[in-house]
Amino acid sequence: MLDWLDSILGGAFYFPFLLLGVGLFFTIYLKFPQIRFFAHGWRVVTGKFDRSRDPGDTTHFQALTTALSGTVGTGNIGGVALALFLGGPAALFWMWATAFFGMTTKFVEVTLSHKYRVKTEDGTMAGGPMYYMSRGLNMKWLAVIFALATVLSSFGTGNMPQSNNIAQAMEATFGIPGIWVGGILAILLALVILGGIRRIAAVTSKIVPLMSVLYVLGAFAVIFYNIENIIPSFVAIFADAFTGTAAVGGFVGASFAYAFNMGVARGLYSNEAGQGSAAIAHASARTKEPAEEGMVSILEPFIDTIIICTLTGLVILASGVWYEKHENRFERADMRIISGIYDDQIDADRAALSRYLNNQRNDIEIFSGEITVVNGAPEPGDYTILNARSVAENVRIMIGGDTPYSGTLAVQNGRFTRDNIQVFGDSLIHSAALTTVAFTRGFFGDFGQYIVAVGLLMFAFSTAIAWSYYGDRAMMYLAGPRSVMPYRVLYVAGFFVAAIADTTLIWKIAAVAIVLMTLPNLLGIMLMRKEMKETVNTYWAENQHKLPDSKTDDKS
């Protein structure tokens, strides 16, 4: 059911075009605000126009760092690697395009959300797309859909998968059991989020700059170490953007559709422009000018995607690890056995495999039958084992973790029917594992893997903090102040459980929930396009003294 919903929502062919289309429309309609207001956004976020008497809970800088803590997460580490794995260098181009137009979409959704925010019973601000939908459009049903989807997404994207990723990274890198990681971080999470937005903002304003500097330094250590590959990497990004990715090494090539869809999808997942989530954080900013906070939000996709995601992409491309095969354990979802003998170093075989892997017309058949294994090594036969979109090499089949398997294994529809075996070998890798290997190809050597592990910890934990606030503002809208504390307790409990549990189902729920946030938000901002334009024009006409060439500032 969830897979079917995702296929007609986020997985549908129209979704990337809709997302980019709305961003393109507002870019033209508002005369390229991501360029016109970019410098002014930086001036605002530095506190140049902060007024302590203005209504709100956080400074512009704190609102931005809270929103960034929600967007700068595992997507910047593993998401970019997955996009390059599936779409090749061209995927990074489409991530840039999504970010560029997303800067405008973010500007619109944040401005409107801030404009229609309300003061709650406890004196704090509550805002977000659900408020402009109900108060500005008088479409409460749409607001309820958005708020419910936000609560689901808070668990499905900001909470449980983040905890699971942290636990796996800490156990793999440092050998710390997941239950200890989950327990300690759940306590820390509770100490932060139970204090509300002011404590959340205080923590994220410290974590975000620290984690960004650490990650950027690690990235530059790889980029400068492989400086001769930077220009070729940019050439590959642009050359392949419209033609499909050429085959290199173990990478057999990606179609234009794969590159486009992965770039746009990971761009949305990374910077959340159009989703409306970050607008909830920006609505807490201390200012009377909604458009002013909207201009601050323009910086968010720029920092998240155009800077941090680009650095990750260049690390992976320049180091060359994206087309190299590495020893790893094969996950069942990544492995498939096909009929015939193929070698991805032979041009004709690469072309055939590319058509097969990109779901284009091909003659490859799925293998069904039996494979004989002797002391862990599969006997040669009329079959090829694929893993992670590449021909697997040096395959070893184990049972019980460390005992080589011997005997016959049945294969049905390209998969081993026996569950208690583990398959190891050399193949392409993806997601966070790919980024981790790439970070070892620099001046820091093997120490680079620890930068990724610590970065993943900080990125994922800060994402969990920010999404707790998004969820509690959605609960505030749906059920009032009394629902917030039970939600926070459940949120902390979910964070602990996910450290030791399988979160596959949660990911699937989140994939649907994200779209159920994005579609209502895109509809809402389109319906309010005229009001948005008037709001921006009025602000700019009344605040000429804030222009960059002004000789005076107003902080009274």
mmCIF file of N, CA and C in Angstrom, residues 402-522:
data_model
loop_
_atom_site.group_PDB
_atom_site.id
_atom_site.type_symbol
_atom_site.label_atom_id
_atom_site.label_comp_id
_atom_site.label_asym_id
_atom_site.label_seq_id
_atom_site.Cartn_x
_atom_site.Cartn_y
_atom_site.Cartn_z
ATOM 1 N N ASP A 402 31.139 -16.191 9.997
ATOM 2 C CA ASP A 402 32.558 -16.391 9.691
ATOM 3 C C ASP A 402 32.889 -17.794 9.181
ATOM 4 N N THR A 403 31.889 -18.589 8.876
ATOM 5 C CA THR A 403 32.117 -19.953 8.386
ATOM 6 C C THR A 403 31.799 -20.027 6.897
ATOM 7 N N PRO A 404 32.790 -20.376 6.051
ATOM 8 C CA PRO A 404 32.525 -20.498 4.612
ATOM 9 C C PRO A 404 31.473 -21.567 4.336
ATOM 10 N N TYR A 405 30.552 -21.247 3.455
ATOM 11 C CA TYR A 405 29.477 -22.182 3.110
ATOM 12 C C TYR A 405 29.948 -23.121 2.000
ATOM 13 N N SER A 406 29.547 -24.368 2.099
ATOM 14 C CA SER A 406 29.778 -25.343 1.034
ATOM 15 C C SER A 406 28.482 -26.095 0.788
ATOM 16 N N GLY A 407 28.146 -26.256 -0.483
ATOM 17 C CA GLY A 407 26.913 -26.953 -0.815
ATOM 18 C C GLY A 407 26.246 -26.290 -2.004
ATOM 19 N N THR A 408 24.975 -26.572 -2.157
ATOM 20 C CA THR A 408 24.205 -26.029 -3.277
ATOM 21 C C THR A 408 23.206 -24.994 -2.760
ATOM 22 N N LEU A 409 23.115 -23.866 -3.456
ATOM 23 C CA LEU A 409 22.167 -22.817 -3.088
ATOM 24 C C LEU A 409 21.154 -22.636 -4.212
ATOM 25 N N ALA A 410 19.893 -22.638 -3.852
ATOM 26 C CA ALA A 410 18.832 -22.410 -4.836
ATOM 27 C C ALA A 410 18.667 -20.910 -5.071
ATOM 28 N N VAL A 411 18.410 -20.575 -6.339
ATOM 29 C CA VAL A 411 18.179 -19.187 -6.735
ATOM 30 C C VAL A 411 16.830 -19.112 -7.433
ATOM 31 N N GLN A 412 15.997 -18.195 -6.984
ATOM 32 C CA GLN A 412 14.690 -18.005 -7.607
ATOM 33 C C GLN A 412 14.485 -16.522 -7.905
ATOM 34 N N ASN A 413 14.175 -16.230 -9.171
ATOM 35 C CA ASN A 413 13.983 -14.837 -9.604
ATOM 36 C C ASN A 413 15.165 -13.948 -9.235
ATOM 37 N N GLY A 414 16.372 -14.510 -9.400
ATOM 38 C CA GLY A 414 17.569 -13.713 -9.208
ATOM 39 C C GLY A 414 18.036 -13.541 -7.784
ATOM 40 N N ARG A 415 17.409 -14.238 -6.833
ATOM 41 C CA ARG A 415 17.792 -14.073 -5.433
ATOM 42 C C ARG A 415 17.960 -15.441 -4.765
ATOM 43 N N PHE A 416 18.919 -15.523 -3.846
ATOM 44 C CA PHE A 416 19.087 -16.751 -3.075
ATOM 45 C C PHE A 416 17.850 -16.969 -2.210
ATOM 46 N N THR A 417 17.373 -18.195 -2.173
ATOM 47 C CA THR A 417 16.175 -18.482 -1.376
ATOM 48 C C THR A 417 16.505 -18.687 0.096
ATOM 49 N N ARG A 418 17.764 -19.012 0.387
ATOM 50 C CA ARG A 418 18.166 -19.259 1.781
ATOM 51 C C ARG A 418 18.458 -17.926 2.468
ATOM 52 N N ASP A 419 17.917 -17.760 3.675
ATOM 53 C CA ASP A 419 18.017 -16.475 4.363
ATOM 54 C C ASP A 419 19.235 -16.339 5.265
ATOM 55 N N ASN A 420 19.733 -17.440 5.804
ATOM 56 C CA ASN A 420 20.770 -17.338 6.841
ATOM 57 C C ASN A 420 22.189 -17.368 6.286
ATOM 58 N N ILE A 421 22.374 -16.849 5.085
ATOM 59 C CA ILE A 421 23.719 -16.750 4.512
ATOM 60 C C ILE A 421 24.100 -15.279 4.395
ATOM 61 N N GLN A 422 25.386 -15.021 4.429
ATOM 62 C CA GLN A 422 25.890 -13.668 4.228
ATOM 63 C C GLN A 422 26.819 -13.694 3.018
ATOM 64 N N VAL A 423 26.664 -12.711 2.147
ATOM 65 C CA VAL A 423 27.449 -12.650 0.922
ATOM 66 C C VAL A 423 28.388 -11.447 0.991
ATOM 67 N N PHE A 424 29.667 -11.698 0.759
ATOM 68 C CA PHE A 424 30.683 -10.649 0.770
ATOM 69 C C PHE A 424 31.390 -10.636 -0.580
ATOM 70 N N GLY A 425 32.022 -9.519 -0.896
ATOM 71 C CA GLY A 425 32.774 -9.430 -2.137
ATOM 72 C C GLY A 425 33.110 -7.999 -2.479
ATOM 73 N N ASP A 426 33.593 -7.795 -3.704
ATOM 74 C CA ASP A 426 33.950 -6.456 -4.189
ATOM 75 C C ASP A 426 32.868 -5.975 -5.150
ATOM 76 N N SER A 427 32.393 -4.765 -4.913
ATOM 77 C CA SER A 427 31.403 -4.151 -5.795
ATOM 78 C C SER A 427 31.411 -2.655 -5.540
ATOM 79 N N LEU A 428 30.612 -1.929 -6.321
ATOM 80 C CA LEU A 428 30.396 -0.523 -5.997
ATOM 81 C C LEU A 428 29.702 -0.433 -4.633
ATOM 82 N N ILE A 429 29.824 0.705 -3.985
ATOM 83 C CA ILE A 429 29.120 0.950 -2.732
ATOM 84 C C ILE A 429 28.377 2.276 -2.848
ATOM 85 N N HIS A 430 27.499 2.550 -1.920
ATOM 86 C CA HIS A 430 26.719 3.784 -2.016
ATOM 87 C C HIS A 430 26.385 4.318 -0.625
ATOM 88 N N SER A 431 25.664 5.404 -0.607
ATOM 89 C CA SER A 431 25.204 6.069 0.621
ATOM 90 C C SER A 431 26.385 6.453 1.511
ATOM 91 N N ALA A 432 26.187 6.424 2.832
ATOM 92 C CA ALA A 432 27.217 6.914 3.753
ATOM 93 C C ALA A 432 28.519 6.139 3.636
ATOM 94 N N ALA A 433 28.442 4.850 3.288
ATOM 95 C CA ALA A 433 29.661 4.046 3.140
ATOM 96 C C ALA A 433 30.553 4.602 2.045
ATOM 97 N N LEU A 434 29.949 5.100 0.956
ATOM 98 C CA LEU A 434 30.720 5.674 -0.142
ATOM 99 C C LEU A 434 31.409 6.964 0.295
ATOM 100 N N THR A 435 30.683 7.818 1.001
ATOM 101 C CA THR A 435 31.272 9.062 1.495
ATOM 102 C C THR A 435 32.403 8.776 2.482
ATOM 103 N N THR A 436 32.211 7.768 3.320
ATOM 104 C CA THR A 436 33.236 7.409 4.302
ATOM 105 C C THR A 436 34.540 7.016 3.626
ATOM 106 N N VAL A 437 34.461 6.180 2.597
ATOM 107 C CA VAL A 437 35.666 5.772 1.875
ATOM 108 C C VAL A 437 36.303 6.980 1.186
ATOM 109 N N ALA A 438 35.472 7.853 0.616
ATOM 110 C CA ALA A 438 36.002 9.027 -0.084
ATOM 111 C C ALA A 438 36.800 9.927 0.857
ATOM 112 N N PHE A 439 36.361 10.063 2.095
ATOM 113 C CA PHE A 439 37.043 10.929 3.058
ATOM 114 C C PHE A 439 38.389 10.353 3.503
ATOM 115 N N THR A 440 38.674 9.094 3.187
ATOM 116 C CA THR A 440 39.984 8.525 3.522
ATOM 117 C C THR A 440 41.005 8.789 2.413
ATOM 118 N N ARG A 441 40.572 9.402 1.300
ATOM 119 C CA ARG A 441 41.455 9.642 0.156
ATOM 120 C C ARG A 441 42.000 11.076 0.179
ATOM 121 N N GLY A 442 42.354 11.574 1.349
ATOM 122 C CA GLY A 442 42.867 12.932 1.457
ATOM 123 C C GLY A 442 44.056 13.012 2.382
ATOM 124 N N PHE A 443 44.354 14.220 2.826
ATOM 125 C CA PHE A 443 45.518 14.443 3.686
ATOM 126 C C PHE A 443 45.396 13.721 5.021
ATOM 127 N N PHE A 444 44.169 13.464 5.483
ATOM 128 C CA PHE A 444 43.981 12.810 6.774
ATOM 129 C C PHE A 444 44.071 11.292 6.688
ATOM 130 N N GLY A 445 44.060 10.744 5.480
ATOM 131 C CA GLY A 445 44.137 9.296 5.323
ATOM 132 C C GLY A 445 42.957 8.593 5.976
ATOM 133 N N ASP A 446 43.231 7.469 6.634
ATOM 134 C CA ASP A 446 42.165 6.685 7.259
ATOM 135 C C ASP A 446 41.438 7.450 8.356
ATOM 136 N N PHE A 447 42.081 8.473 8.916
ATOM 137 C CA PHE A 447 41.420 9.276 9.952
ATOM 138 C C PHE A 447 40.179 9.980 9.405
ATOM 139 N N GLY A 448 40.119 10.154 8.080
ATOM 140 C CA GLY A 448 38.973 10.815 7.472
ATOM 141 C C GLY A 448 37.652 10.128 7.760
ATOM 142 N N GLN A 449 37.685 8.800 7.967
ATOM 143 C CA GLN A 449 36.443 8.083 8.258
ATOM 144 C C GLN A 449 35.821 8.546 9.570
ATOM 145 N N TYR A 450 36.662 8.986 10.509
ATOM 146 C CA TYR A 450 36.137 9.458 11.782
ATOM 147 C C TYR A 450 35.456 10.815 11.650
ATOM 148 N N ILE A 451 35.938 11.610 10.694
ATOM 149 C CA ILE A 451 35.268 12.892 10.429
ATOM 150 C C ILE A 451 33.853 12.640 9.941
ATOM 151 N N VAL A 452 33.695 11.638 9.069
ATOM 152 C CA VAL A 452 32.358 11.306 8.572
ATOM 153 C C VAL A 452 31.483 10.779 9.701
ATOM 154 N N ALA A 453 32.044 9.910 10.537
ATOM 155 C CA ALA A 453 31.260 9.327 11.633
ATOM 156 C C ALA A 453 30.798 10.397 12.607
ATOM 157 N N VAL A 454 31.709 11.296 13.000
ATOM 158 C CA VAL A 454 31.344 12.380 13.926
ATOM 159 C C VAL A 454 30.396 13.355 13.240
ATOM 160 N N GLY A 455 30.660 13.647 11.957
ATOM 161 C CA GLY A 455 29.761 14.526 11.212
ATOM 162 C C GLY A 455 28.367 13.948 11.120
ATOM 163 N N LEU A 456 28.290 12.646 10.852
ATOM 164 C CA LEU A 456 26.992 11.977 10.781
ATOM 165 C C LEU A 456 26.274 12.064 12.121
ATOM 166 N N LEU A 457 27.012 11.867 13.213
ATOM 167 C CA LEU A 457 26.436 11.971 14.546
ATOM 168 C C LEU A 457 25.842 13.359 14.780
ATOM 169 N N MET A 458 26.618 14.390 14.502
ATOM 170 C CA MET A 458 26.168 15.754 14.762
ATOM 171 C C MET A 458 25.059 16.183 13.808
ATOM 172 N N PHE A 459 25.208 15.835 12.524
ATOM 173 C CA PHE A 459 24.185 16.192 11.547
ATOM 174 C C PHE A 459 22.850 15.540 11.901
ATOM 175 N N ALA A 460 22.905 14.241 12.177
ATOM 176 C CA ALA A 460 21.669 13.498 12.435
ATOM 177 C C ALA A 460 21.024 13.923 13.749
ATOM 178 N N PHE A 461 21.841 14.146 14.766
ATOM 179 C CA PHE A 461 21.287 14.556 16.066
ATOM 180 C C PHE A 461 20.651 15.929 15.979
ATOM 181 N N SER A 462 21.289 16.857 15.271
ATOM 182 C CA SER A 462 20.709 18.195 15.135
ATOM 183 C C SER A 462 19.420 18.152 14.310
ATOM 184 N N THR A 463 19.368 17.242 13.336
ATOM 185 C CA THR A 463 18.130 17.079 12.560
ATOM 186 C C THR A 463 16.989 16.613 13.457
ATOM 187 N N ALA A 464 17.290 15.689 14.344
ATOM 188 C CA ALA A 464 16.272 15.199 15.279
ATOM 189 C C ALA A 464 15.769 16.326 16.181
ATOM 190 N N ILE A 465 16.664 17.205 16.596
ATOM 191 C CA ILE A 465 16.268 18.334 17.442
ATOM 192 C C ILE A 465 15.292 19.244 16.700
ATOM 193 N N ALA A 466 15.658 19.616 15.481
ATOM 194 C CA ALA A 466 14.814 20.539 14.717
ATOM 195 C C ALA A 466 13.443 19.937 14.409
ATOM 196 N N TRP A 467 13.429 18.654 14.014
ATOM 197 C CA TRP A 467 12.148 18.045 13.649
ATOM 198 C C TRP A 467 11.241 17.833 14.858
ATOM 199 N N SER A 468 11.812 17.765 16.037
ATOM 200 C CA SER A 468 10.958 17.686 17.225
ATOM 201 C C SER A 468 10.131 18.958 17.358
ATOM 202 N N TYR A 469 10.740 20.079 17.008
ATOM 203 C CA TYR A 469 10.017 21.363 17.071
ATOM 204 C C TYR A 469 8.953 21.431 15.979
ATOM 205 N N TYR A 470 9.268 20.943 14.782
ATOM 206 C CA TYR A 470 8.267 20.944 13.715
ATOM 207 C C TYR A 470 7.047 20.113 14.129
ATOM 208 N N GLY A 471 7.330 18.957 14.709
ATOM 209 C CA GLY A 471 6.233 18.088 15.130
ATOM 210 C C GLY A 471 5.414 18.678 16.253
ATOM 211 N N ASP A 472 6.088 19.339 17.225
ATOM 212 C CA ASP A 472 5.296 19.849 18.347
ATOM 213 C C ASP A 472 4.470 21.074 17.945
ATOM 214 N N ARG A 473 4.946 21.858 16.940
ATOM 215 C CA ARG A 473 4.106 22.970 16.432
ATOM 216 C C ARG A 473 2.913 22.417 15.651
ATOM 217 N N ALA A 474 3.116 21.298 14.957
ATOM 218 C CA ALA A 474 1.996 20.675 14.245
ATOM 219 C C ALA A 474 0.978 20.124 15.240
ATOM 220 N N MET A 475 1.460 19.514 16.333
ATOM 221 C CA MET A 475 0.554 19.028 17.375
ATOM 222 C C MET A 475 -0.162 20.184 18.050
ATOM 223 N N MET A 476 0.546 21.291 18.249
ATOM 224 C CA MET A 476 -0.076 22.487 18.819
ATOM 225 C C MET A 476 -1.260 22.921 17.961
ATOM 226 N N TYR A 477 -1.085 22.887 16.650
ATOM 227 C CA TYR A 477 -2.154 23.280 15.742
ATOM 228 C C TYR A 477 -3.311 22.289 15.784
ATOM 229 N N LEU A 478 -2.985 21.002 15.810
ATOM 230 C CA LEU A 478 -4.019 19.967 15.717
ATOM 231 C C LEU A 478 -4.793 19.770 17.016
ATOM 232 N N ALA A 479 -4.082 19.791 18.158
ATOM 233 C CA ALA A 479 -4.729 19.388 19.415
ATOM 234 C C ALA A 479 -4.472 20.330 20.588
ATOM 235 N N GLY A 480 -3.797 21.433 20.370
ATOM 236 C CA GLY A 480 -3.613 22.401 21.442
ATOM 237 C C GLY A 480 -2.395 22.137 22.307
ATOM 238 N N PRO A 481 -2.120 23.037 23.256
ATOM 239 C CA PRO A 481 -0.903 22.979 24.072
ATOM 240 C C PRO A 481 -0.733 21.685 24.873
ATOM 241 N N ARG A 482 -1.836 21.087 25.336
ATOM 242 C CA ARG A 482 -1.718 19.891 26.171
ATOM 243 C C ARG A 482 -1.151 18.680 25.419
ATOM 244 N N SER A 483 -1.179 18.729 24.111
ATOM 245 C CA SER A 483 -0.687 17.593 23.327
ATOM 246 C C SER A 483 0.823 17.637 23.112
ATOM 247 N N VAL A 484 1.438 18.779 23.407
ATOM 248 C CA VAL A 484 2.844 18.954 23.077
ATOM 249 C C VAL A 484 3.758 18.078 23.936
ATOM 250 N N MET A 485 3.543 18.066 25.260
ATOM 251 C CA MET A 485 4.434 17.293 26.125
ATOM 252 C C MET A 485 4.339 15.785 25.864
ATOM 253 N N PRO A 486 3.136 15.208 25.714
ATOM 254 C CA PRO A 486 3.078 13.780 25.354
ATOM 255 C C PRO A 486 3.784 13.486 24.037
ATOM 256 N N TYR A 487 3.655 14.408 23.096
ATOM 257 C CA TYR A 487 4.346 14.226 21.817
ATOM 258 C C TYR A 487 5.858 14.187 22.021
ATOM 259 N N ARG A 488 6.389 15.095 22.825
ATOM 260 C CA ARG A 488 7.834 15.146 23.054
ATOM 261 C C ARG A 488 8.337 13.869 23.727
ATOM 262 N N VAL A 489 7.575 13.366 24.673
ATOM 263 C CA VAL A 489 7.966 12.122 25.358
ATOM 264 C C VAL A 489 7.990 10.962 24.366
ATOM 265 N N LEU A 490 6.957 10.866 23.539
ATOM 266 C CA LEU A 490 6.900 9.810 22.529
ATOM 267 C C LEU A 490 8.034 9.960 21.528
ATOM 268 N N TYR A 491 8.373 11.191 21.213
ATOM 269 C CA TYR A 491 9.448 11.468 20.258
ATOM 270 C C TYR A 491 10.790 10.955 20.787
ATOM 271 N N VAL A 492 11.054 11.211 22.059
ATOM 272 C CA VAL A 492 12.295 10.730 22.678
ATOM 273 C C VAL A 492 12.314 9.204 22.727
ATOM 274 N N ALA A 493 11.176 8.598 23.070
ATOM 275 C CA ALA A 493 11.088 7.135 23.123
ATOM 276 C C ALA A 493 11.354 6.521 21.752
ATOM 277 N N GLY A 494 10.790 7.124 20.719
ATOM 278 C CA GLY A 494 11.006 6.632 19.358
ATOM 279 C C GLY A 494 12.460 6.724 18.948
ATOM 280 N N PHE A 495 13.130 7.769 19.391
ATOM 281 C CA PHE A 495 14.542 7.953 19.075
ATOM 282 C C PHE A 495 15.391 6.829 19.676
ATOM 283 N N PHE A 496 15.037 6.413 20.887
ATOM 284 C CA PHE A 496 15.773 5.326 21.533
ATOM 285 C C PHE A 496 15.502 3.987 20.845
ATOM 286 N N VAL A 497 14.244 3.690 20.585
ATOM 287 C CA VAL A 497 13.871 2.403 19.987
ATOM 288 C C VAL A 497 14.506 2.231 18.614
ATOM 289 N N ALA A 498 14.563 3.311 17.845
ATOM 290 C CA ALA A 498 15.077 3.218 16.481
ATOM 291 C C ALA A 498 16.555 2.879 16.425
ATOM 292 N N ALA A 499 17.273 3.105 17.511
ATOM 293 C CA ALA A 499 18.713 2.783 17.539
ATOM 294 C C ALA A 499 18.954 1.286 17.479
ATOM 295 N N ILE A 500 17.953 0.485 17.856
ATOM 296 C CA ILE A 500 18.130 -0.969 17.891
ATOM 297 C C ILE A 500 17.068 -1.704 17.074
ATOM 298 N N ALA A 501 16.284 -0.964 16.280
ATOM 299 C CA ALA A 501 15.192 -1.582 15.533
ATOM 300 C C ALA A 501 15.344 -1.326 14.043
ATOM 301 N N ASP A 502 14.617 -2.091 13.235
ATOM 302 C CA ASP A 502 14.591 -1.911 11.783
ATOM 303 C C ASP A 502 13.635 -0.765 11.458
ATOM 304 N N THR A 503 14.130 0.239 10.740
ATOM 305 C CA THR A 503 13.308 1.419 10.441
ATOM 306 C C THR A 503 12.834 1.452 8.989
ATOM 307 N N THR A 504 12.883 0.322 8.295
ATOM 308 C CA THR A 504 12.496 0.290 6.878
ATOM 309 C C THR A 504 11.069 0.775 6.675
ATOM 310 N N LEU A 505 10.147 0.285 7.509
ATOM 311 C CA LEU A 505 8.747 0.690 7.383
ATOM 312 C C LEU A 505 8.584 2.178 7.631
ATOM 313 N N ILE A 506 9.327 2.693 8.612
ATOM 314 C CA ILE A 506 9.242 4.118 8.930
ATOM 315 C C ILE A 506 9.689 4.962 7.740
ATOM 316 N N TRP A 507 10.751 4.519 7.061
ATOM 317 C CA TRP A 507 11.217 5.234 5.875
ATOM 318 C C TRP A 507 10.113 5.300 4.815
ATOM 319 N N LYS A 508 9.405 4.193 4.637
ATOM 320 C CA LYS A 508 8.349 4.154 3.620
ATOM 321 C C LYS A 508 7.194 5.094 3.986
ATOM 322 N N ILE A 509 6.847 5.104 5.274
ATOM 323 C CA ILE A 509 5.794 6.022 5.719
ATOM 324 C C ILE A 509 6.233 7.459 5.498
ATOM 325 N N ALA A 510 7.505 7.742 5.813
ATOM 326 C CA ALA A 510 8.031 9.095 5.665
ATOM 327 C C ALA A 510 8.022 9.546 4.214
ATOM 328 N N ALA A 511 8.328 8.619 3.300
ATOM 329 C CA ALA A 511 8.354 8.975 1.879
ATOM 330 C C ALA A 511 7.000 9.490 1.413
ATOM 331 N N VAL A 512 5.934 8.875 1.915
ATOM 332 C CA VAL A 512 4.584 9.325 1.584
ATOM 333 C C VAL A 512 4.249 10.616 2.325
ATOM 334 N N ALA A 513 4.625 10.691 3.603
ATOM 335 C CA ALA A 513 4.301 11.868 4.417
ATOM 336 C C ALA A 513 4.971 13.126 3.880
ATOM 337 N N ILE A 514 6.206 12.996 3.388
ATOM 338 C CA ILE A 514 6.905 14.154 2.831
ATOM 339 C C ILE A 514 6.125 14.754 1.670
ATOM 340 N N VAL A 515 5.597 13.890 0.813
ATOM 341 C CA VAL A 515 4.829 14.374 -0.333
ATOM 342 C C VAL A 515 3.511 14.993 0.120
ATOM 343 N N LEU A 516 2.905 14.425 1.183
ATOM 344 C CA LEU A 516 1.653 14.977 1.707
ATOM 345 C C LEU A 516 1.874 16.306 2.434
ATOM 346 N N MET A 517 3.125 16.646 2.705
ATOM 347 C CA MET A 517 3.469 17.998 3.147
ATOM 348 C C MET A 517 3.705 18.897 1.933
ATOM 349 N N THR A 518 4.445 18.374 0.968
ATOM 350 C CA THR A 518 4.896 19.194 -0.159
ATOM 351 C C THR A 518 3.764 19.610 -1.083
ATOM 352 N N LEU A 519 2.902 18.675 -1.465
ATOM 353 C CA LEU A 519 1.831 19.005 -2.403
ATOM 354 C C LEU A 519 0.872 20.066 -1.860
ATOM 355 N N PRO A 520 0.370 19.951 -0.609
ATOM 356 C CA PRO A 520 -0.475 21.026 -0.082
ATOM 357 C C PRO A 520 0.259 22.363 0.021
ATOM 358 N N ASN A 521 1.537 22.310 0.376
ATOM 359 C CA ASN A 521 2.299 23.553 0.506
ATOM 360 C C ASN A 521 2.480 24.238 -0.844
ATOM 361 N N LEU A 522 2.803 23.457 -1.872
ATOM 362 C CA LEU A 522 2.962 24.043 -3.206
ATOM 363 C C LEU A 522 1.646 24.624 -3.712
#
